[in-house]
Amino acid sequence: AISQQKRSVLHAGELLANITAKHRALEKQLRAEGMRLTEEYRATTTQFHELQEQYRGMKKAQRARYREVWALHEEEAMGLVRELHAADRIIHEQQLGLSWRPPPGLDEQAVAAAFGRA
């Protein structure tokens, strides 16, 4: 009976040593995985912040380009209004012999208002 108990205790000790070794190995593996995931998270977060900065820069450049193109279109529209007025005045004064007045709603202020610059 005592030898049986000794074997049982010895077996339990071996099981305990086995389980403890497996626990240590698993704990080491999980710690390494945790470190890897933490580093991956830091790298991803850094990359995300860099992308945000790039996006802000691109957005700013796009706004500036939009305003530049808008100004060019506005300039072109104003030039066309001036040409139309000149042609209309010539037709009225030289061809029709009438006094000329700019048509209502088609003066430079109206065009500027249409472009949001009133």
PDB file of N, CA and C in Angstrom, residues 4 7-8 10 15 20 22-23 34 40-42 58 69 71 78 82-83 98 101-103 105 108 116 118:
ATOM      1  N   GLN A   4       2.433   1.681  -3.325  1.00  0.00           N
ATOM      2  CA  GLN A   4       1.403   2.167  -4.250  1.00  0.00           C
ATOM      3  C   GLN A   4       1.232   3.674  -4.083  1.00  0.00           C
ATOM      4  N   ARG A   7       4.213   5.465  -5.576  1.00  0.00           N
ATOM      5  CA  ARG A   7       4.086   5.546  -7.042  1.00  0.00           C
ATOM      6  C   ARG A   7       3.065   6.603  -7.441  1.00  0.00           C
ATOM      7  N   SER A   8       1.977   6.639  -6.698  1.00  0.00           N
ATOM      8  CA  SER A   8       0.920   7.610  -6.979  1.00  0.00           C
ATOM      9  C   SER A   8       1.433   9.023  -6.772  1.00  0.00           C
ATOM     10  N   LEU A  10       4.599   9.944  -6.858  1.00  0.00           N
ATOM     11  CA  LEU A  10       5.613  10.143  -7.885  1.00  0.00           C
ATOM     12  C   LEU A  10       4.953  10.488  -9.220  1.00  0.00           C
ATOM     13  N   LEU A  15       3.204  14.467 -13.248  1.00  0.00           N
ATOM     14  CA  LEU A  15       2.114  15.207 -13.907  1.00  0.00           C
ATOM     15  C   LEU A  15       2.227  16.702 -13.618  1.00  0.00           C
ATOM     16  N   THR A  20       3.346  22.035 -15.299  1.00  0.00           N
ATOM     17  CA  THR A  20       4.068  23.289 -15.018  1.00  0.00           C
ATOM     18  C   THR A  20       4.946  23.674 -16.205  1.00  0.00           C
ATOM     19  N   LYS A  22       4.505  22.789 -19.364  1.00  0.00           N
ATOM     20  CA  LYS A  22       3.601  23.215 -20.449  1.00  0.00           C
ATOM     21  C   LYS A  22       3.069  24.625 -20.190  1.00  0.00           C
ATOM     22  N   HIS A  23       2.740  24.912 -18.924  1.00  0.00           N
ATOM     23  CA  HIS A  23       2.239  26.239 -18.557  1.00  0.00           C
ATOM     24  C   HIS A  23       3.295  27.307 -18.825  1.00  0.00           C
ATOM     25  N   GLY A  34       1.953  38.609 -27.375  1.00  0.00           N
ATOM     26  CA  GLY A  34       1.495  39.909 -26.881  1.00  0.00           C
ATOM     27  C   GLY A  34       2.448  41.023 -27.281  1.00  0.00           C
ATOM     28  N   GLU A  40       2.998  45.563 -33.474  1.00  0.00           N
ATOM     29  CA  GLU A  40       2.206  45.692 -34.707  1.00  0.00           C
ATOM     30  C   GLU A  40       1.179  46.819 -34.555  1.00  0.00           C
ATOM     31  N   TYR A  41       0.565  46.904 -33.378  1.00  0.00           N
ATOM     32  CA  TYR A  41      -0.402  47.979 -33.114  1.00  0.00           C
ATOM     33  C   TYR A  41       0.280  49.343 -33.180  1.00  0.00           C
ATOM     34  N   ARG A  42       1.440  49.463 -32.572  1.00  0.00           N
ATOM     35  CA  ARG A  42       2.172  50.743 -32.609  1.00  0.00           C
ATOM     36  C   ARG A  42       2.512  51.139 -34.039  1.00  0.00           C
ATOM     37  N   MET A  58      -2.974  66.869 -48.751  1.00  0.00           N
ATOM     38  CA  MET A  58      -3.606  66.759 -50.065  1.00  0.00           C
ATOM     39  C   MET A  58      -4.883  67.583 -50.122  1.00  0.00           C
ATOM     40  N   VAL A  69      -8.396  77.541 -59.909  1.00  0.00           N
ATOM     41  CA  VAL A  69      -9.207  77.266 -61.106  1.00  0.00           C
ATOM     42  C   VAL A  69     -10.458  78.150 -61.096  1.00  0.00           C
ATOM     43  N   ALA A  71     -10.799  81.115 -59.780  1.00  0.00           N
ATOM     44  CA  ALA A  71     -10.398  82.481 -60.132  1.00  0.00           C
ATOM     45  C   ALA A  71     -10.181  82.601 -61.638  1.00  0.00           C
ATOM     46  N   MET A  78     -15.672  87.179 -66.639  1.00  0.00           N
ATOM     47  CA  MET A  78     -15.691  88.645 -66.650  1.00  0.00           C
ATOM     48  C   MET A  78     -15.231  89.173 -68.011  1.00  0.00           C
ATOM     49  N   ARG A  82     -17.421  91.501 -70.597  1.00  0.00           N
ATOM     50  CA  ARG A  82     -16.923  92.759 -71.189  1.00  0.00           C
ATOM     51  C   ARG A  82     -17.019  92.724 -72.714  1.00  0.00           C
ATOM     52  N   GLU A  83     -16.634  91.581 -73.312  1.00  0.00           N
ATOM     53  CA  GLU A  83     -16.718  91.462 -74.781  1.00  0.00           C
ATOM     54  C   GLU A  83     -18.162  91.562 -75.261  1.00  0.00           C
ATOM     55  N   LEU A  98     -28.974 103.735 -81.536  1.00  0.00           N
ATOM     56  CA  LEU A  98     -29.641 103.885 -80.241  1.00  0.00           C
ATOM     57  C   LEU A  98     -28.615 104.090 -79.138  1.00  0.00           C
ATOM     58  N   ARG A 101     -27.342 101.016 -72.913  1.00  0.00           N
ATOM     59  CA  ARG A 101     -27.228 100.818 -71.469  1.00  0.00           C
ATOM     60  C   ARG A 101     -26.961  99.331 -71.244  1.00  0.00           C
ATOM     61  N   PRO A 102     -26.128  99.001 -70.279  1.00  0.00           N
ATOM     62  CA  PRO A 102     -25.888  97.570 -70.014  1.00  0.00           C
ATOM     63  C   PRO A 102     -27.198  96.881 -69.642  1.00  0.00           C
ATOM     64  N   PRO A 103     -27.396  95.666 -70.108  1.00  0.00           N
ATOM     65  CA  PRO A 103     -28.625  94.945 -69.765  1.00  0.00           C
ATOM     66  C   PRO A 103     -28.673  94.654 -68.266  1.00  0.00           C
ATOM     67  N   GLY A 105     -28.856  92.825 -64.859  1.00  0.00           N
ATOM     68  CA  GLY A 105     -28.513  91.470 -64.439  1.00  0.00           C
ATOM     69  C   GLY A 105     -27.326  90.864 -65.163  1.00  0.00           C
ATOM     70  N   GLU A 108     -20.954  93.466 -64.536  1.00  0.00           N
ATOM     71  CA  GLU A 108     -19.835  92.789 -63.868  1.00  0.00           C
ATOM     72  C   GLU A 108     -20.162  92.436 -62.422  1.00  0.00           C
ATOM     73  N   GLY A 116     -19.862  84.369 -56.335  1.00  0.00           N
ATOM     74  CA  GLY A 116     -19.722  84.467 -54.886  1.00  0.00           C
ATOM     75  C   GLY A 116     -18.799  85.567 -54.435  1.00  0.00           C
ATOM     76  N   ALA A 118     -19.670  89.027 -54.429  1.00  0.00           N
ATOM     77  CA  ALA A 118     -20.430  90.279 -54.396  1.00  0.00           C
ATOM     78  C   ALA A 118     -19.966  91.177 -53.278  1.00  0.00           C
TER      79      ALA A 118
END
